[in-house]
JSON list of C-alpha atoms in Angstrom, two decimals:
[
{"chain": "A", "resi": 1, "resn": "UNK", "atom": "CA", "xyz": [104.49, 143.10, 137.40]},
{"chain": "A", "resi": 2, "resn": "UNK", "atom": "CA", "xyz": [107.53, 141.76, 139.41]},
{"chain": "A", "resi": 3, "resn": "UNK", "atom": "CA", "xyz": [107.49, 138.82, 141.90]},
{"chain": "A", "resi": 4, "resn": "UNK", "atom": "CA", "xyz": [108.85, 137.17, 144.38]},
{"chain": "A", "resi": 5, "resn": "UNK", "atom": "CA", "xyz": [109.16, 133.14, 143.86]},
{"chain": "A", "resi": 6, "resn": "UNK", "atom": "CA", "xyz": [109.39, 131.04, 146.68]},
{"chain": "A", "resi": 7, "resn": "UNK", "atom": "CA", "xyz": [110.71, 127.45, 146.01]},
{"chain": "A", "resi": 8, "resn": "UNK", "atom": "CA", "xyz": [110.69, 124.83, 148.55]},
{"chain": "A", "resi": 9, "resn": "UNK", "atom": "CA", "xyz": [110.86, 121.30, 149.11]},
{"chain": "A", "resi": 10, "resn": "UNK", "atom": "CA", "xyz": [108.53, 120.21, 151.77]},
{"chain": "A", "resi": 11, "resn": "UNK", "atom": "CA", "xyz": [107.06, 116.92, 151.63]},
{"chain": "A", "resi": 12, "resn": "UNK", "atom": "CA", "xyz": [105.66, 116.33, 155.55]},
{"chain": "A", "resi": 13, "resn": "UNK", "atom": "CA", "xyz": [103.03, 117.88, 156.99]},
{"chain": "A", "resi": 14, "resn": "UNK", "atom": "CA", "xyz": [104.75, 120.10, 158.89]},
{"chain": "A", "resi": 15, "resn": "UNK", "atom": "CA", "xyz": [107.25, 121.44, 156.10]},
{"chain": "A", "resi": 16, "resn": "UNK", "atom": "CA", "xyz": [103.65, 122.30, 153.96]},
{"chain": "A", "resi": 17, "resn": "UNK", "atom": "CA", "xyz": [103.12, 123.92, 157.68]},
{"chain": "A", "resi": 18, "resn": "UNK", "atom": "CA", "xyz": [106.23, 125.73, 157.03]},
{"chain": "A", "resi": 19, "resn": "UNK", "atom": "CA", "xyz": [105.79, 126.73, 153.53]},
{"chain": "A", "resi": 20, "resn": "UNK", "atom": "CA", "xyz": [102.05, 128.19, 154.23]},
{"chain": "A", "resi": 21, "resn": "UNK", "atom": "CA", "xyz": [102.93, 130.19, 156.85]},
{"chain": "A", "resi": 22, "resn": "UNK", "atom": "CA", "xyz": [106.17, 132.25, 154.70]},
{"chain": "A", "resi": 23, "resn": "UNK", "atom": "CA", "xyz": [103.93, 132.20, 151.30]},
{"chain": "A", "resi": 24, "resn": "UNK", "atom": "CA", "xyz": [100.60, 133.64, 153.81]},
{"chain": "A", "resi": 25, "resn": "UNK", "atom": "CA", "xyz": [103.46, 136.25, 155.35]},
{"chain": "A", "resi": 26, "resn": "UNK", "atom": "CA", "xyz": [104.61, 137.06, 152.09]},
{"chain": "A", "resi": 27, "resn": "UNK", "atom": "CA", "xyz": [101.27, 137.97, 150.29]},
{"chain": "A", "resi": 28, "resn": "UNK", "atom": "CA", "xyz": [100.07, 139.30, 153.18]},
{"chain": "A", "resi": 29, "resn": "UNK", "atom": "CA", "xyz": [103.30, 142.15, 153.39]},
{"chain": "A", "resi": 30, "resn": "UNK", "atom": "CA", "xyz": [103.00, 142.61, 148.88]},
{"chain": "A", "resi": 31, "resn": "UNK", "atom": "CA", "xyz": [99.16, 142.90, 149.48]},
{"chain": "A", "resi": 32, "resn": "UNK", "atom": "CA", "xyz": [100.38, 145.97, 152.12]},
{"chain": "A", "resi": 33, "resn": "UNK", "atom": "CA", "xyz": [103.50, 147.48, 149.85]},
{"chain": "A", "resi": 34, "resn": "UNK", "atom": "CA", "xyz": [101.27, 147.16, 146.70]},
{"chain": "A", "resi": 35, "resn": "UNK", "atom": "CA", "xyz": [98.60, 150.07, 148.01]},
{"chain": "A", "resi": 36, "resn": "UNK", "atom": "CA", "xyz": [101.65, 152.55, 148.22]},
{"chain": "A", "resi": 37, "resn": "UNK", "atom": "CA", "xyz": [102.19, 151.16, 143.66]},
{"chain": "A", "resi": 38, "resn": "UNK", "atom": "CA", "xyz": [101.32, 151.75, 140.40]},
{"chain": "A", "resi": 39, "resn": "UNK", "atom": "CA", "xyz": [99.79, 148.53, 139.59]},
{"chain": "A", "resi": 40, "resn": "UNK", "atom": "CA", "xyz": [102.74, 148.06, 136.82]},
{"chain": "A", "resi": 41, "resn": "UNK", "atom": "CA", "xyz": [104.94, 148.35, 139.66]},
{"chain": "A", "resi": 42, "resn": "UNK", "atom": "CA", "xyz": [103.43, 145.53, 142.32]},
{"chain": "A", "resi": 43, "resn": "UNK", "atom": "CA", "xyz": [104.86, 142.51, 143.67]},
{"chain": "A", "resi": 44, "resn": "UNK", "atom": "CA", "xyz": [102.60, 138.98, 143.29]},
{"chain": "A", "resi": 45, "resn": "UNK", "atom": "CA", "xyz": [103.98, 135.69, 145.15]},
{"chain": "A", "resi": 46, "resn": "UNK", "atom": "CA", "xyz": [104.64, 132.91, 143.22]},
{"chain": "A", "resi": 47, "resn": "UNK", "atom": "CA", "xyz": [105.34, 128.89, 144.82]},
{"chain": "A", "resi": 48, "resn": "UNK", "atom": "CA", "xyz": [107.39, 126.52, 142.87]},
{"chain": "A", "resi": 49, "resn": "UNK", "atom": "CA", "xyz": [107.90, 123.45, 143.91]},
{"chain": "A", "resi": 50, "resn": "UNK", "atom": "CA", "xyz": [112.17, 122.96, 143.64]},
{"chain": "A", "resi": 51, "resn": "UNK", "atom": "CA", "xyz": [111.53, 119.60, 141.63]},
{"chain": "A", "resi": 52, "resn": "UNK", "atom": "CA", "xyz": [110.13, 121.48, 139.16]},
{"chain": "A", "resi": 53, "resn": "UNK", "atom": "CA", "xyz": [112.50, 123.82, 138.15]},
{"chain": "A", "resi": 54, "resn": "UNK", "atom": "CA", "xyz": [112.12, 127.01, 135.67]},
{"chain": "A", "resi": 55, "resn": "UNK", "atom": "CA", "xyz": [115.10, 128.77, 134.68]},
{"chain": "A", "resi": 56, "resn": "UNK", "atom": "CA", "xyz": [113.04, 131.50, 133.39]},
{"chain": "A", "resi": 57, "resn": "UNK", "atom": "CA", "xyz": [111.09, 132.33, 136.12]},
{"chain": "A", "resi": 58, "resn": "UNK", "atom": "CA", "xyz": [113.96, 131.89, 138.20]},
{"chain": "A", "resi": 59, "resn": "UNK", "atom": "CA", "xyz": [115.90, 134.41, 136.13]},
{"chain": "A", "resi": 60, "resn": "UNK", "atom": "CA", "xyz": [112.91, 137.18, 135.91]},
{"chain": "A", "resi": 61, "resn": "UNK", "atom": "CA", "xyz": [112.38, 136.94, 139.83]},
{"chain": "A", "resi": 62, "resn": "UNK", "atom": "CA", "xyz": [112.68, 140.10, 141.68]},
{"chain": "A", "resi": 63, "resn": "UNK", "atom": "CA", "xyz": [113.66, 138.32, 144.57]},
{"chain": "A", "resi": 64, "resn": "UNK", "atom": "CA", "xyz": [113.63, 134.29, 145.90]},
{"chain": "A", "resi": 65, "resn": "UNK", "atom": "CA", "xyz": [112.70, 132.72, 149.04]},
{"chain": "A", "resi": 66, "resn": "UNK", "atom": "CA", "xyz": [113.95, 129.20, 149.31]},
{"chain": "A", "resi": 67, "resn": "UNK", "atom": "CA", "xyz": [112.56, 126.78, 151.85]},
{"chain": "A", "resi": 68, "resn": "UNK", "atom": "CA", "xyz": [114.51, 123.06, 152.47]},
{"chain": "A", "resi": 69, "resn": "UNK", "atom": "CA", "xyz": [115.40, 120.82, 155.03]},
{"chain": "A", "resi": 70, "resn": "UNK", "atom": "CA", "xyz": [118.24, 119.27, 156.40]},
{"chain": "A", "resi": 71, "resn": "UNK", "atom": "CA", "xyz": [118.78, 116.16, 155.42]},
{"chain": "A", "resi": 72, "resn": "UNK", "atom": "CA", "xyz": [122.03, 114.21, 156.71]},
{"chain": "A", "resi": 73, "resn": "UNK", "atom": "CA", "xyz": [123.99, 117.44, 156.79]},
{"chain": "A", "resi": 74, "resn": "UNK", "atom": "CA", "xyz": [122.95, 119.02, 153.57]},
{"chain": "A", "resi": 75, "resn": "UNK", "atom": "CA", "xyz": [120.10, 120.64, 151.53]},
{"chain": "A", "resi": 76, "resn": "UNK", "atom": "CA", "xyz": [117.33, 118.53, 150.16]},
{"chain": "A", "resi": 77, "resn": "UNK", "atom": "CA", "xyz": [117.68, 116.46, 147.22]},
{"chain": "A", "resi": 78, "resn": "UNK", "atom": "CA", "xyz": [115.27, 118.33, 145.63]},
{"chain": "A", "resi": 79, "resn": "UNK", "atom": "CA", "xyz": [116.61, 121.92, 146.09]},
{"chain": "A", "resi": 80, "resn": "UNK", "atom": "CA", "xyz": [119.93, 120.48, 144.95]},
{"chain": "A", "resi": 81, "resn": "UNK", "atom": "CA", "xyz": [118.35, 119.44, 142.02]},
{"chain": "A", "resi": 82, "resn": "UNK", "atom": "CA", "xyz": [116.89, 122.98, 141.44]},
{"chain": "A", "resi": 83, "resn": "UNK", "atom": "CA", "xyz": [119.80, 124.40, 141.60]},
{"chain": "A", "resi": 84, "resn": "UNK", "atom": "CA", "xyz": [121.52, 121.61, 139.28]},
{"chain": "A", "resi": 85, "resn": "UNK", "atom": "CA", "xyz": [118.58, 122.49, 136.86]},
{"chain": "A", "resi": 86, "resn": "UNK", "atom": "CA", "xyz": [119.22, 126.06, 136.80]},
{"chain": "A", "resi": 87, "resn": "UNK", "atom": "CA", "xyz": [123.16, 126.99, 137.80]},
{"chain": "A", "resi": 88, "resn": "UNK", "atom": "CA", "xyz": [124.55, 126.31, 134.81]},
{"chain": "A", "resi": 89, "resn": "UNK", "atom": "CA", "xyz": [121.94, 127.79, 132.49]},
{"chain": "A", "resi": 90, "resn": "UNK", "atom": "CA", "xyz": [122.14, 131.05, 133.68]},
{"chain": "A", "resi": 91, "resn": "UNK", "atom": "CA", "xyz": [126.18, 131.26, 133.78]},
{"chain": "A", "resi": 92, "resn": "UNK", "atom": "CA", "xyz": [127.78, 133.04, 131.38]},
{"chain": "A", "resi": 93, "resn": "UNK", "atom": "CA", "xyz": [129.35, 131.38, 128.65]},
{"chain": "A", "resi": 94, "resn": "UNK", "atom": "CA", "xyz": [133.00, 130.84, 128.53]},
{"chain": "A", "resi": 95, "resn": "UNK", "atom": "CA", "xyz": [135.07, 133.21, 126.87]},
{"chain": "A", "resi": 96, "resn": "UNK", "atom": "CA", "xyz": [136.29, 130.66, 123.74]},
{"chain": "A", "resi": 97, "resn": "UNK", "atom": "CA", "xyz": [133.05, 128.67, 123.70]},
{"chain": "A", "resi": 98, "resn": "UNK", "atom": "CA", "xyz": [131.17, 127.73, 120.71]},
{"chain": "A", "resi": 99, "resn": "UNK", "atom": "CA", "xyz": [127.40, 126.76, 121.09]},
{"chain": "A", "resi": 100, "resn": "UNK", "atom": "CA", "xyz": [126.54, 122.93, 120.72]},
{"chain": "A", "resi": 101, "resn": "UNK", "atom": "CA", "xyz": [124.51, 124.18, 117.01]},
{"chain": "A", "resi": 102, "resn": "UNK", "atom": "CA", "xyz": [128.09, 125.32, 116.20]},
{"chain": "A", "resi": 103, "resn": "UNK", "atom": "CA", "xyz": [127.54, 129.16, 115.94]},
{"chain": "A", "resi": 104, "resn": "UNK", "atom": "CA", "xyz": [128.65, 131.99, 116.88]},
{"chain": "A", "resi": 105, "resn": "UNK", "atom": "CA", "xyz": [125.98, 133.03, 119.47]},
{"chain": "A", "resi": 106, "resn": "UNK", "atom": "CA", "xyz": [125.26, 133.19, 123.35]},
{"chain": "A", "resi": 107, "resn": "UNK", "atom": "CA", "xyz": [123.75, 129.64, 124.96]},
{"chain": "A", "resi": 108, "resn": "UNK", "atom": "CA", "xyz": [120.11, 129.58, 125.00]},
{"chain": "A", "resi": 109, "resn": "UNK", "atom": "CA", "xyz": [118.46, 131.42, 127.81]},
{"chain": "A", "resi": 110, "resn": "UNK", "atom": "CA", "xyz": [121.41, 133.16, 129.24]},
{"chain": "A", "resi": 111, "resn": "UNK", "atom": "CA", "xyz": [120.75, 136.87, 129.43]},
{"chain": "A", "resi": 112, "resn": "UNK", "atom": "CA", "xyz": [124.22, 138.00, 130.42]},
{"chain": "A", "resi": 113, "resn": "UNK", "atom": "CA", "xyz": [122.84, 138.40, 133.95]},
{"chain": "A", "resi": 114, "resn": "UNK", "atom": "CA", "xyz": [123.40, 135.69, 136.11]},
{"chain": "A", "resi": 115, "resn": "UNK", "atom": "CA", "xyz": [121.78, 137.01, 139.65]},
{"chain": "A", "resi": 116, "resn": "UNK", "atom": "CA", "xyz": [121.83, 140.74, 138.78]},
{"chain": "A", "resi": 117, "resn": "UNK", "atom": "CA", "xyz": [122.32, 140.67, 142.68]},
{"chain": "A", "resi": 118, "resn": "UNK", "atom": "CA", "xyz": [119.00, 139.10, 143.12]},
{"chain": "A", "resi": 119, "resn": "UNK", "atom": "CA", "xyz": [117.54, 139.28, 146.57]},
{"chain": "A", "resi": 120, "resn": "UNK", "atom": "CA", "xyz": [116.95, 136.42, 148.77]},
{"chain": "A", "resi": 121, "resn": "UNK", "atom": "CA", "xyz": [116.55, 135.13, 152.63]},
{"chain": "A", "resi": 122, "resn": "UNK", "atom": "CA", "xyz": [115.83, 131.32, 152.96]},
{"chain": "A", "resi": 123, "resn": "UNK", "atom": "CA", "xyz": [114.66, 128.95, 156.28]},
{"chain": "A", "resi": 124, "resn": "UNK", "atom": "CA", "xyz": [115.87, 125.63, 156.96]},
{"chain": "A", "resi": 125, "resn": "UNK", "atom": "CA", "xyz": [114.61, 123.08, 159.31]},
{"chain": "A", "resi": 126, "resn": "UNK", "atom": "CA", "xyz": [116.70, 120.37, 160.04]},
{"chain": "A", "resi": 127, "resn": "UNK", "atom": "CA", "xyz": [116.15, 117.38, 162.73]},
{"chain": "A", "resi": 128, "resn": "UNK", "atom": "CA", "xyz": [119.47, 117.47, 164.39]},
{"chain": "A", "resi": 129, "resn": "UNK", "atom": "CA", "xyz": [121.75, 119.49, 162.34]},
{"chain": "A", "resi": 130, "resn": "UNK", "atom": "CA", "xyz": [121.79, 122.15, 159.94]},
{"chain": "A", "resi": 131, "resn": "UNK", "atom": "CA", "xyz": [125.64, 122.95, 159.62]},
{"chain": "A", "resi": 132, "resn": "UNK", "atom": "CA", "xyz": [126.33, 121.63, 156.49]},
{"chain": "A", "resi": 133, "resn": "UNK", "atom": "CA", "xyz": [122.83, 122.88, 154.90]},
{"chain": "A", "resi": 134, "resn": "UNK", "atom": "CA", "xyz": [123.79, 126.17, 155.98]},
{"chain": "A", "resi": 135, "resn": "UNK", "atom": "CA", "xyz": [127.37, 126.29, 154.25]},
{"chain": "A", "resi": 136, "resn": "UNK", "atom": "CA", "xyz": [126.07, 124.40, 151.10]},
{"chain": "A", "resi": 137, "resn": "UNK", "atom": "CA", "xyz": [123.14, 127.51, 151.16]},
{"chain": "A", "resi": 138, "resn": "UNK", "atom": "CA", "xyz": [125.81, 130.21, 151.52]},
{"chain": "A", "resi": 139, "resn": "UNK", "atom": "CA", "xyz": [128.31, 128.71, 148.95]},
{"chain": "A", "resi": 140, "resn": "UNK", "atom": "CA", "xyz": [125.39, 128.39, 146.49]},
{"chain": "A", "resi": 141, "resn": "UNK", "atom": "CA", "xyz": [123.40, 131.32, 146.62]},
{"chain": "A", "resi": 142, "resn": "UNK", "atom": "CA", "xyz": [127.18, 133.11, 146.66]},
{"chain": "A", "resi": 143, "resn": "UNK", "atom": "CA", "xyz": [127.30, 131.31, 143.32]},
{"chain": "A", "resi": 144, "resn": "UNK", "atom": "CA", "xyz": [124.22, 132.68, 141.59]},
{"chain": "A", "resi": 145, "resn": "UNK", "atom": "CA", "xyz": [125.91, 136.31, 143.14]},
{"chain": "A", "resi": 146, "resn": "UNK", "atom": "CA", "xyz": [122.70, 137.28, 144.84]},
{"chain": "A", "resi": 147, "resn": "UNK", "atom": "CA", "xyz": [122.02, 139.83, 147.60]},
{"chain": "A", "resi": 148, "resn": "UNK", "atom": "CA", "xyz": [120.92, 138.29, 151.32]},
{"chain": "A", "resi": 149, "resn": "UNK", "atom": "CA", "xyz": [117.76, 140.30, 152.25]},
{"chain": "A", "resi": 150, "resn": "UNK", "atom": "CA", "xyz": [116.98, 139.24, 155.58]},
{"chain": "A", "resi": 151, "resn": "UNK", "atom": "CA", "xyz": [118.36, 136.87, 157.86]},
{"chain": "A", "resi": 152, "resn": "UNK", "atom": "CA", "xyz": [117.47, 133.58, 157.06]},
{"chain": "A", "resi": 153, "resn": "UNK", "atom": "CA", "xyz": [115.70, 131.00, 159.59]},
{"chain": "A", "resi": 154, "resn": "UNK", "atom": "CA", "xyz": [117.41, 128.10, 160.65]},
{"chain": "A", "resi": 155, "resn": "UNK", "atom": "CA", "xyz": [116.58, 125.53, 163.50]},
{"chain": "A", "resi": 156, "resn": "UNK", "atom": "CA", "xyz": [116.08, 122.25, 164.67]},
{"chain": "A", "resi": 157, "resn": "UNK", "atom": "CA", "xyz": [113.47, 121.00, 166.07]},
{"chain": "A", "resi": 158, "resn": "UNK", "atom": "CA", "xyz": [110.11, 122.24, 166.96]},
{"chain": "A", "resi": 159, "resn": "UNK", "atom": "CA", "xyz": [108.93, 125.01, 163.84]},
{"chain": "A", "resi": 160, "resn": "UNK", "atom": "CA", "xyz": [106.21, 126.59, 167.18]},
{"chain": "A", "resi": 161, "resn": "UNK", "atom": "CA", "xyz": [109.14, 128.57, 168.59]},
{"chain": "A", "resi": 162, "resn": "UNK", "atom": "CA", "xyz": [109.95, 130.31, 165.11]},
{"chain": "A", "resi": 163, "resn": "UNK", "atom": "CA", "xyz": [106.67, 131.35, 163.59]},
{"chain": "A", "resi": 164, "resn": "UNK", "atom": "CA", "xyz": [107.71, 134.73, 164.27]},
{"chain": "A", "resi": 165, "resn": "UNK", "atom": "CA", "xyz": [110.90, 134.60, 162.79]},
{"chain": "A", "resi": 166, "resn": "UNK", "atom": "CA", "xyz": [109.46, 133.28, 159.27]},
{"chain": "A", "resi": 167, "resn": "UNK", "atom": "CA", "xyz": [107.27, 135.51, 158.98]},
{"chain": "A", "resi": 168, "resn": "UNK", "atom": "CA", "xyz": [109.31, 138.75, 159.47]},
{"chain": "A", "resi": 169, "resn": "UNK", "atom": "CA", "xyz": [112.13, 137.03, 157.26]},
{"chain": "A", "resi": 170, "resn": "UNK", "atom": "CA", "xyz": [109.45, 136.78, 154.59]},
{"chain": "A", "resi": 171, "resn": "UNK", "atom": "CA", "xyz": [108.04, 140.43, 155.18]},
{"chain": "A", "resi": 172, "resn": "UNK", "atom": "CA", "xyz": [111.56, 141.93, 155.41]},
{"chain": "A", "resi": 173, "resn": "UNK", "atom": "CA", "xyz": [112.58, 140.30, 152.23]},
{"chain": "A", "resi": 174, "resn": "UNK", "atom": "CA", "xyz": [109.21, 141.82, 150.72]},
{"chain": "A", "resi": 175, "resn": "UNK", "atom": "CA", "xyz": [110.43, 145.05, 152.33]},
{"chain": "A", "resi": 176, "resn": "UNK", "atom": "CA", "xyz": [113.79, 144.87, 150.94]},
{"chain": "A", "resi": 177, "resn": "UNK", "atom": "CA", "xyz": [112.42, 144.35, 147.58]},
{"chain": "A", "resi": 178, "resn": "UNK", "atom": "CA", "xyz": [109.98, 147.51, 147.60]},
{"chain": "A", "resi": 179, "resn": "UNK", "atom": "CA", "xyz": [112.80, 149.42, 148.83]},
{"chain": "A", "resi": 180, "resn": "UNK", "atom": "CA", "xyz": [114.52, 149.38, 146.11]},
{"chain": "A", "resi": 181, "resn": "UNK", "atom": "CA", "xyz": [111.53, 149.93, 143.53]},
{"chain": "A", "resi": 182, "resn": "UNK", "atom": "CA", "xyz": [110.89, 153.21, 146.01]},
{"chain": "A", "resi": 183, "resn": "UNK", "atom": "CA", "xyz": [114.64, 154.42, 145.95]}
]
């Protein structure tokens, strides 16, 4: 069974807010696409917190949803430190490099496919700002090489005005994902 994985950082009320409205959106579009599957075939939601980091359930995702804030300009702390935890272990190893036991084989846990253009959307909800989240999102995700599969949400502000928003970013990344196990 494949899944999506949706890792967030939300540690006020309204962030959980946030988070419980894309993870209800999410299950609620799988729940739809998965009558159309084999069950081998259907999509399940999984949360993960982003200060507790998995690479491999990060690597086997069929697709990511990440949820942050903006905090003075940038991503959260704790989505930084996701990606920190993760980045580096699913990069290829350098052509040259020998393994810190000294042999001849790959590091552990890469499996020679870093993002195997992995799809994604993300929101962010900042207080004033979002600029620099938004670049530092963009230059990252480029990074793992994943695919953008719907446009992400990002405001300031009120979350009222953008319920709709979040939930059709999480359906259409749910979409995006079944179209390409229908191809």
């Amino acid at each position: 069974m494949s899944y999506l994985l949706i890792v967030h950082h939300s540690p006020t009320d309204k962030l959980r807010g946030i988070a419980a409205q894309v993870l209800a959106a999410a299950r609620d579009a799988a729940e739809e696409v998965n009558t159309e599957l084999p069950e081998a075939l259907r999509l399940e939601v999984r949360e993960r917190n982003a200060l507790e980091p998995d690479v491999a359930e990060l690597r086997d995702a069929a697709a990511v949803i990440l949820g942050t804030t903006a905090n003075f300009g940038y991503i959260s702390g704790a989505l930084k430190h996701y990606f920190d935890s993760t980045f580096m272990q699913l990069q290829p190893p350098a052509e040259g490099t020998v393994p810190a036991d000294g042999g001849s084989g790959t590091p552990t846990g890469y499996d020679g496919v870093l993002g195997a253009a992995k799809l994604f959307s993300y929101w962010i909800r900042g207080g004033y700002d979002t600029t620099g989240a938004v670049k530092a999102m963009t230059a990252i995700t480029g990074g793992y090489g994943w695919t953008l599969a719907a446009e992400p949400v990002v405001f300031t502000g009120e979350v009222e005005p953008h319920h709709d928003e979040l939930r059709a970013m999480a359906e259409n990344v749910v979409g995006a994902w079944f179209a390409t196990v229908t191809e």
